[in-house]
């Protein structure tokens, strides 16, 4: 018999994708997996908070492969473990009553070349929150003990939850960018949830940040959180020239692109210095194509994706929050606000990371 801390309800509230490219529906009778139905290694988590990511929108709109509808999206959550599958081994940080984080990767085979190389997000047998498995937009979620992220004491769930996707993604991207303290790094899309975290992590690592976005509110947020220079892409008549001028005549050492704008990638190839780095995080539409002069690529820059986001990366990224070096700029939302939040996301209105509190 599976162990649990308290009676578990049979049904719950959940934001359910019932059709692709359609608004999600708030269900009040979505089933809760019962403790006796958990398999070894699984845990049942009573959710406290969930972030809302642009990737969730891609999945809902059918731009990424997903499980057949209906399904529950979301891949950035925090909650309390209320049940363990039979045979699931407790640890110091994963046990009944523990507060844990749920990130995109729920599980992997652990044996393939990708897993052995720390690339479990590419595992062919991988399990992914809100994609292959029901995700965090619900009151009770099934997760896996091996991938549960311990949350530091003294850090609230609202502060920590954006780190489990947005934070760990930019943290890993910065780690792999090849930059060192004193280097210039550009953050296109700096005023959004990902961008403001990228600005803070970069500043905490001693990098000099050029923030690109638009609007007075985003400018104020970026500069107050550690950006040294600001370029408004709507006001600039020569964005590439403005970025190079901000960093000096050789241009910046790297760019970490957190916006889904395909134009941002074309610009980055032109303003990054020779042998600089472009880290691709924002995902443009699958139909988008990048057209840049070949001469701008040869011998100039290397492009890295953000596929590496390990459990250790999440723990390390949360340590910055625990030390108050990074403070997520969160926007409180209700589960019922999910569709409106997606609309604001598309319109570029969010200054920070939208977080649902259960």
Short mmCIF file of C-alpha atoms in Angstrom, two decimals:
data_model
loop_
_atom_site.label_atom_id
_atom_site.label_comp_id
_atom_site.label_asym_id
_atom_site.label_seq_id
_atom_site.Cartn_x
_atom_site.Cartn_y
_atom_site.Cartn_z
CA UNK A 1 0.00 0.00 0.00
CA UNK A 2 1.28 3.47 -0.88
CA UNK A 3 1.94 5.85 1.99
CA UNK A 4 0.21 9.22 2.29
CA UNK A 5 -0.02 12.05 4.81
CA UNK A 6 -3.75 12.75 4.63
CA UNK A 7 -6.89 11.77 2.72
CA UNK A 8 -6.53 12.50 -0.98
CA UNK A 9 -9.56 13.86 -2.89
CA UNK A 10 -10.85 11.97 -5.89
CA UNK A 11 -11.15 15.05 -8.12
CA UNK A 12 -9.49 18.45 -8.45
CA UNK A 13 -9.35 21.72 -10.35
CA UNK A 14 -7.10 21.66 -13.40
CA UNK A 15 -6.46 23.76 -16.52
CA UNK A 16 -7.02 21.25 -19.31
CA UNK A 17 -6.10 21.45 -22.98
CA UNK A 18 -9.16 19.87 -24.60
CA UNK A 19 -8.26 20.88 -28.17
CA UNK A 20 -5.05 22.19 -29.71
CA UNK A 21 -4.98 25.88 -30.68
CA UNK A 22 -7.99 26.49 -28.42
CA UNK A 23 -8.35 28.10 -25.00
CA UNK A 24 -7.71 25.83 -22.04
CA UNK A 25 -10.72 24.83 -19.95
CA UNK A 26 -10.86 24.92 -16.15
CA UNK A 27 -12.19 21.57 -14.98
CA UNK A 28 -13.37 21.00 -11.41
CA UNK A 29 -13.74 17.24 -11.77
CA UNK A 30 -10.33 16.26 -13.17
CA UNK A 31 -9.30 12.95 -11.57
CA UNK A 32 -6.61 12.78 -8.88
CA UNK A 33 -4.33 9.75 -9.09
CA UNK A 34 -4.77 7.88 -5.82
CA UNK A 35 -1.84 6.73 -3.66
CA UNK A 36 -2.54 3.06 -4.29
CA UNK A 37 -2.26 3.68 -8.04
CA UNK A 38 1.23 5.18 -7.89
CA UNK A 39 4.02 2.98 -9.25
CA UNK A 40 7.43 2.60 -7.61
CA UNK A 41 9.41 5.81 -7.95
CA UNK A 42 6.34 8.02 -8.29
CA UNK A 43 5.23 10.68 -5.83
CA UNK A 44 1.99 12.61 -5.51
CA UNK A 45 2.54 16.34 -5.00
CA UNK A 46 -0.07 18.79 -3.70
CA UNK A 47 0.78 21.86 -5.73
CA UNK A 48 1.43 25.25 -4.15
CA UNK A 49 2.52 27.24 -7.21
CA UNK A 50 3.13 26.90 -10.92
CA UNK A 51 4.92 29.18 -13.33
CA UNK A 52 3.54 29.91 -16.79
CA UNK A 53 6.09 29.47 -19.58
CA UNK A 54 6.00 30.34 -23.29
CA UNK A 55 6.73 26.67 -23.97
CA UNK A 56 3.34 25.82 -22.44
CA UNK A 57 1.77 28.00 -25.11
CA UNK A 58 3.71 26.23 -27.87
CA UNK A 59 2.49 22.85 -26.57
CA UNK A 60 -1.11 24.01 -26.20
CA UNK A 61 -1.10 25.31 -29.75
CA UNK A 62 0.26 22.06 -31.16
CA UNK A 63 3.60 23.56 -32.22
CA UNK A 64 5.45 20.88 -30.26
CA UNK A 65 4.56 17.18 -30.23
CA UNK A 66 2.34 16.41 -27.26
CA UNK A 67 0.17 13.67 -25.82
CA UNK A 68 -3.36 13.28 -27.20
CA UNK A 69 -5.92 15.69 -25.77
CA UNK A 70 -7.18 16.17 -23.17
CA UNK A 71 -4.09 16.84 -21.04
CA UNK A 72 -2.87 19.18 -18.30
CA UNK A 73 -0.01 21.49 -19.25
CA UNK A 74 2.64 23.18 -17.15
CA UNK A 75 6.21 22.21 -16.27
CA UNK A 76 7.36 24.63 -13.56
CA UNK A 77 5.83 23.79 -10.18
CA UNK A 78 6.34 23.48 -6.45
CA UNK A 79 4.33 21.54 -3.92
CA UNK A 80 4.29 19.20 -0.93
CA UNK A 81 4.73 15.44 -1.25
CA UNK A 82 1.54 13.84 0.10
CA UNK A 83 1.99 10.28 -1.11
CA UNK A 84 4.72 7.89 -2.21
CA UNK A 85 4.33 4.97 -4.58
CA UNK A 86 4.89 1.55 -3.04
CA UNK A 87 8.61 0.85 -2.92
CA UNK A 88 9.62 4.47 -3.46
CA UNK A 89 12.69 5.13 -1.34
CA UNK A 90 12.64 8.23 0.85
CA UNK A 91 15.68 10.45 1.15
CA UNK A 92 16.68 13.42 3.26
CA UNK A 93 15.04 15.84 0.82
CA UNK A 94 12.35 13.67 -0.82
CA UNK A 95 9.95 12.24 1.74
CA UNK A 96 6.37 12.68 2.93
CA UNK A 97 5.85 16.35 3.74
CA UNK A 98 8.85 17.58 1.74
CA UNK A 99 8.45 20.69 -0.40
CA UNK A 100 9.85 19.91 -3.83
CA UNK A 101 10.08 21.44 -7.27
CA UNK A 102 8.87 19.90 -10.53
CA UNK A 103 10.83 20.79 -13.64
CA UNK A 104 10.39 19.90 -17.31
CA UNK A 105 12.22 16.55 -17.16
CA UNK A 106 10.25 14.15 -14.97
CA UNK A 107 12.32 11.08 -15.75
CA UNK A 108 14.65 9.40 -18.21
CA UNK A 109 16.14 5.96 -18.83
CA UNK A 110 19.46 6.88 -17.25
CA UNK A 111 21.31 4.46 -19.51
CA UNK A 112 21.40 5.85 -23.05
CA UNK A 113 24.21 7.96 -24.49
CA UNK A 114 22.28 11.18 -23.86
CA UNK A 115 21.58 10.34 -20.22
CA UNK A 116 25.17 9.25 -19.61
CA UNK A 117 26.33 12.57 -21.05
CA UNK A 118 24.06 14.70 -18.87
CA UNK A 119 21.65 15.35 -21.74
CA UNK A 120 18.62 13.60 -20.26
CA UNK A 121 16.29 16.15 -21.87
CA UNK A 122 17.02 14.39 -25.18
CA UNK A 123 16.37 10.87 -23.91
CA UNK A 124 14.09 8.92 -26.28
CA UNK A 125 12.37 7.38 -23.25
CA UNK A 126 12.17 10.64 -21.33
CA UNK A 127 9.08 11.76 -19.46
CA UNK A 128 8.26 15.46 -19.58
CA UNK A 129 5.88 17.53 -17.49
CA UNK A 130 2.99 18.97 -19.49
CA UNK A 131 4.16 17.17 -22.63
CA UNK A 132 4.31 13.38 -22.28
CA UNK A 133 2.71 13.49 -18.80
CA UNK A 134 0.11 15.71 -17.19
CA UNK A 135 1.76 18.80 -15.80
CA UNK A 136 1.64 21.43 -13.08
CA UNK A 137 -1.58 23.31 -13.91
CA UNK A 138 -3.55 21.31 -11.34
CA UNK A 139 -3.93 20.85 -7.59
CA UNK A 140 -2.39 17.35 -7.39
CA UNK A 141 0.31 16.10 -9.75
CA UNK A 142 2.16 12.82 -10.21
CA UNK A 143 5.94 13.29 -10.36
CA UNK A 144 9.03 11.16 -9.79
CA UNK A 145 11.26 11.03 -6.73
CA UNK A 146 14.51 10.95 -8.70
CA UNK A 147 13.80 14.25 -10.46
CA UNK A 148 12.18 16.16 -7.58
CA UNK A 149 14.12 19.34 -6.77
CA UNK A 150 14.70 20.23 -3.10
CA UNK A 151 13.65 23.80 -2.31
CA UNK A 152 15.94 25.75 0.05
CA UNK A 153 14.64 26.83 3.44
CA UNK A 154 13.70 30.49 3.60
CA UNK A 155 12.76 30.70 -0.09
CA UNK A 156 9.04 31.00 -0.79
CA UNK A 157 7.38 28.87 -3.44
CA UNK A 158 6.57 32.00 -5.46
CA UNK A 159 10.23 33.05 -5.40
CA UNK A 160 11.52 29.60 -6.29
CA UNK A 161 9.07 28.37 -8.91
CA UNK A 162 10.30 30.53 -11.85
CA UNK A 163 13.79 29.10 -11.35
CA UNK A 164 12.64 25.55 -12.17
CA UNK A 165 12.43 26.32 -15.88
CA UNK A 166 13.21 29.96 -16.63
CA UNK A 167 15.95 30.31 -14.04
CA UNK A 168 17.71 27.00 -14.60
CA UNK A 169 17.56 27.53 -18.36
CA UNK A 170 19.29 30.92 -18.33
CA UNK A 171 21.67 29.79 -15.58
CA UNK A 172 22.80 26.86 -17.68
CA UNK A 173 22.98 29.01 -20.81
CA UNK A 174 25.24 31.50 -19.07
CA UNK A 175 27.39 28.70 -17.69
CA UNK A 176 27.93 27.28 -21.17
CA UNK A 177 28.38 30.64 -22.89
CA UNK A 178 32.12 30.73 -22.28
CA UNK A 179 31.91 34.19 -20.73
CA UNK A 180 33.88 35.37 -17.73
CA UNK A 181 33.52 38.24 -15.28
CA UNK A 182 33.87 41.56 -17.08
CA UNK A 183 32.63 40.28 -20.45
CA UNK A 184 29.71 41.91 -22.25
CA UNK A 185 26.59 39.84 -22.77
CA UNK A 186 23.41 40.88 -24.57
CA UNK A 187 19.94 39.80 -23.42
CA UNK A 188 17.28 40.30 -26.14
CA UNK A 189 13.86 40.03 -24.49
CA UNK A 190 15.36 41.22 -21.21
CA UNK A 191 12.14 42.64 -19.76
CA UNK A 192 10.19 39.36 -19.61
CA UNK A 193 10.25 36.58 -17.04
CA UNK A 194 13.21 34.78 -18.58
CA UNK A 195 15.02 37.99 -19.39
CA UNK A 196 14.90 39.54 -15.93
CA UNK A 197 16.28 36.33 -14.48
CA UNK A 198 19.01 36.26 -17.14
CA UNK A 199 19.96 39.86 -16.29
CA UNK A 200 20.28 39.00 -12.60
CA UNK A 201 22.22 35.76 -13.05
CA UNK A 202 24.57 37.48 -15.50
CA UNK A 203 25.16 40.40 -13.14
CA UNK A 204 25.69 38.03 -10.21
CA UNK A 205 28.39 36.27 -12.24
CA UNK A 206 30.16 39.58 -12.90
CA UNK A 207 29.08 40.01 -16.52
CA UNK A 208 28.27 43.39 -18.05
CA UNK A 209 24.73 43.27 -19.40
CA UNK A 210 23.19 45.01 -22.40
CA UNK A 211 19.43 44.63 -22.16
CA UNK A 212 17.25 44.76 -25.29
CA UNK A 213 13.49 45.23 -25.04
CA UNK A 214 10.99 48.06 -25.31
CA UNK A 215 9.05 50.32 -22.96
CA UNK A 216 9.82 52.44 -19.93
CA UNK A 217 8.64 49.85 -17.40
CA UNK A 218 10.91 47.15 -18.81
CA UNK A 219 13.81 49.58 -19.04
CA UNK A 220 13.47 50.50 -15.38
CA UNK A 221 13.25 46.84 -14.33
CA UNK A 222 16.31 45.80 -16.35
CA UNK A 223 18.52 48.65 -15.17
CA UNK A 224 17.46 48.24 -11.54
CA UNK A 225 18.29 44.52 -11.59
CA UNK A 226 21.81 44.83 -12.97
CA UNK A 227 21.79 45.72 -16.66
CA UNK A 228 24.47 48.31 -17.48
CA UNK A 229 23.16 49.39 -20.90
CA UNK A 230 19.70 49.51 -22.49
CA UNK A 231 18.64 49.39 -26.15
CA UNK A 232 14.98 49.87 -27.07
CA UNK A 233 14.40 47.86 -30.23
CA UNK A 234 11.42 50.01 -31.24
CA UNK A 235 13.29 53.27 -30.86
CA UNK A 236 16.60 52.16 -32.36
CA UNK A 237 17.14 52.82 -36.08
CA UNK A 238 20.28 50.65 -36.11
CA UNK A 239 20.05 48.03 -33.39
CA UNK A 240 23.19 46.15 -34.42
CA UNK A 241 25.21 49.37 -34.43
CA UNK A 242 23.77 50.48 -31.09
CA UNK A 243 24.67 47.17 -29.43
CA UNK A 244 28.22 47.22 -30.80
CA UNK A 245 28.64 50.82 -29.66
CA UNK A 246 27.40 49.91 -26.17
CA UNK A 247 29.96 47.12 -25.83
CA UNK A 248 32.88 48.78 -27.62
CA UNK A 249 34.19 48.47 -31.16
CA UNK A 250 34.64 44.67 -31.03
CA UNK A 251 31.08 44.05 -29.94
CA UNK A 252 29.76 41.88 -27.09
CA UNK A 253 31.24 38.52 -26.16
CA UNK A 254 27.91 36.70 -26.14
CA UNK A 255 24.15 36.95 -26.46
CA UNK A 256 21.62 34.88 -24.56
CA UNK A 257 18.41 35.15 -26.56
CA UNK A 258 15.30 34.65 -24.44
CA UNK A 259 12.75 36.08 -26.86
CA UNK A 260 11.03 33.91 -29.51
CA UNK A 261 11.66 36.63 -32.11
CA UNK A 262 13.51 35.25 -35.14
CA UNK A 263 14.77 38.78 -35.85
CA UNK A 264 16.72 38.71 -32.58
CA UNK A 265 18.76 35.77 -33.86
CA UNK A 266 19.63 37.47 -37.13
CA UNK A 267 20.73 40.59 -35.29
CA UNK A 268 22.82 38.64 -32.77
CA UNK A 269 24.85 36.96 -35.51
CA UNK A 270 25.79 40.44 -36.73
CA UNK A 271 26.63 42.18 -33.44
CA UNK A 272 28.41 39.41 -31.52
CA UNK A 273 32.20 39.74 -31.79
CA UNK A 274 34.40 37.23 -33.62
CA UNK A 275 34.44 33.92 -31.76
CA UNK A 276 31.57 35.12 -29.61
CA UNK A 277 28.69 32.90 -28.51
CA UNK A 278 24.96 32.91 -29.16
CA UNK A 279 22.84 30.92 -26.70
CA UNK A 280 19.43 30.01 -28.15
CA UNK A 281 16.71 29.88 -25.51
CA UNK A 282 13.66 31.67 -26.94
CA UNK A 283 11.98 29.33 -29.44
CA UNK A 284 10.59 30.99 -32.60
CA UNK A 285 7.68 29.51 -34.52
CA UNK A 286 8.60 26.17 -36.14
CA UNK A 287 7.90 27.75 -39.53
CA UNK A 288 10.35 30.63 -38.94
CA UNK A 289 13.51 30.72 -41.05
CA UNK A 290 16.73 32.56 -40.33
CA UNK A 291 18.32 34.44 -43.21
CA UNK A 292 21.73 35.95 -42.50
CA UNK A 293 24.78 36.54 -44.68
CA UNK A 294 27.07 33.53 -44.67
CA UNK A 295 30.01 35.85 -44.03
CA UNK A 296 28.42 36.79 -40.70
CA UNK A 297 28.60 33.18 -39.53
CA UNK A 298 31.97 31.95 -40.72
CA UNK A 299 34.63 32.38 -38.05
CA UNK A 300 32.42 34.63 -36.00
CA UNK A 301 30.22 32.87 -33.51
CA UNK A 302 29.10 29.56 -32.12
CA UNK A 303 25.45 28.82 -31.42
CA UNK A 304 24.43 26.75 -28.39
CA UNK A 305 20.99 25.46 -27.47
CA UNK A 306 19.59 25.32 -23.96
CA UNK A 307 18.96 21.56 -23.89
CA UNK A 308 21.17 20.94 -20.84
CA UNK A 309 19.15 21.59 -17.68
CA UNK A 310 20.15 19.03 -15.08
CA UNK A 311 18.90 18.48 -11.56
CA UNK A 312 22.20 19.86 -10.27
CA UNK A 313 21.75 22.98 -12.40
CA UNK A 314 18.37 23.54 -10.75
CA UNK A 315 19.88 23.14 -7.28
CA UNK A 316 22.74 25.52 -8.15
CA UNK A 317 20.37 28.09 -9.67
CA UNK A 318 18.17 28.00 -6.56
CA UNK A 319 21.24 28.66 -4.40
CA UNK A 320 21.50 32.13 -5.98
CA UNK A 321 17.91 32.79 -4.86
CA UNK A 322 18.60 31.52 -1.36
CA UNK A 323 21.54 33.94 -1.13
CA UNK A 324 19.32 36.77 -2.45
CA UNK A 325 21.59 37.29 -5.45
CA UNK A 326 18.60 36.62 -7.72
CA UNK A 327 15.01 37.59 -6.94
CA UNK A 328 12.37 36.48 -9.41
CA UNK A 329 10.02 39.23 -10.52
CA UNK A 330 6.66 37.42 -10.27
CA UNK A 331 3.17 38.36 -11.34
CA UNK A 332 0.42 36.65 -9.28
CA UNK A 333 -2.20 34.78 -11.28
CA UNK A 334 -5.09 32.41 -10.62
CA UNK A 335 -5.61 29.17 -12.49
CA UNK A 336 -8.58 30.82 -14.18
CA UNK A 337 -6.27 33.54 -15.53
CA UNK A 338 -4.27 31.16 -17.73
CA UNK A 339 -5.85 32.06 -21.08
CA UNK A 340 -5.59 35.80 -20.38
CA UNK A 341 -1.95 35.32 -19.35
CA UNK A 342 -1.22 33.58 -22.65
CA UNK A 343 -2.73 36.59 -24.45
CA UNK A 344 -0.53 38.98 -22.44
CA UNK A 345 2.48 36.78 -23.19
CA UNK A 346 1.85 36.96 -26.94
CA UNK A 347 1.41 40.73 -26.72
CA UNK A 348 4.67 41.13 -24.78
CA UNK A 349 2.94 42.77 -21.81
CA UNK A 350 4.41 40.68 -19.00
CA UNK A 351 7.19 42.34 -16.99
CA UNK A 352 8.31 39.31 -15.02
CA UNK A 353 7.13 35.72 -14.64
CA UNK A 354 3.44 34.91 -14.20
CA UNK A 355 2.91 32.50 -11.29
CA UNK A 356 -0.26 30.64 -10.35
CA UNK A 357 -0.84 30.19 -6.60
CA UNK A 358 -3.07 27.27 -5.60
#
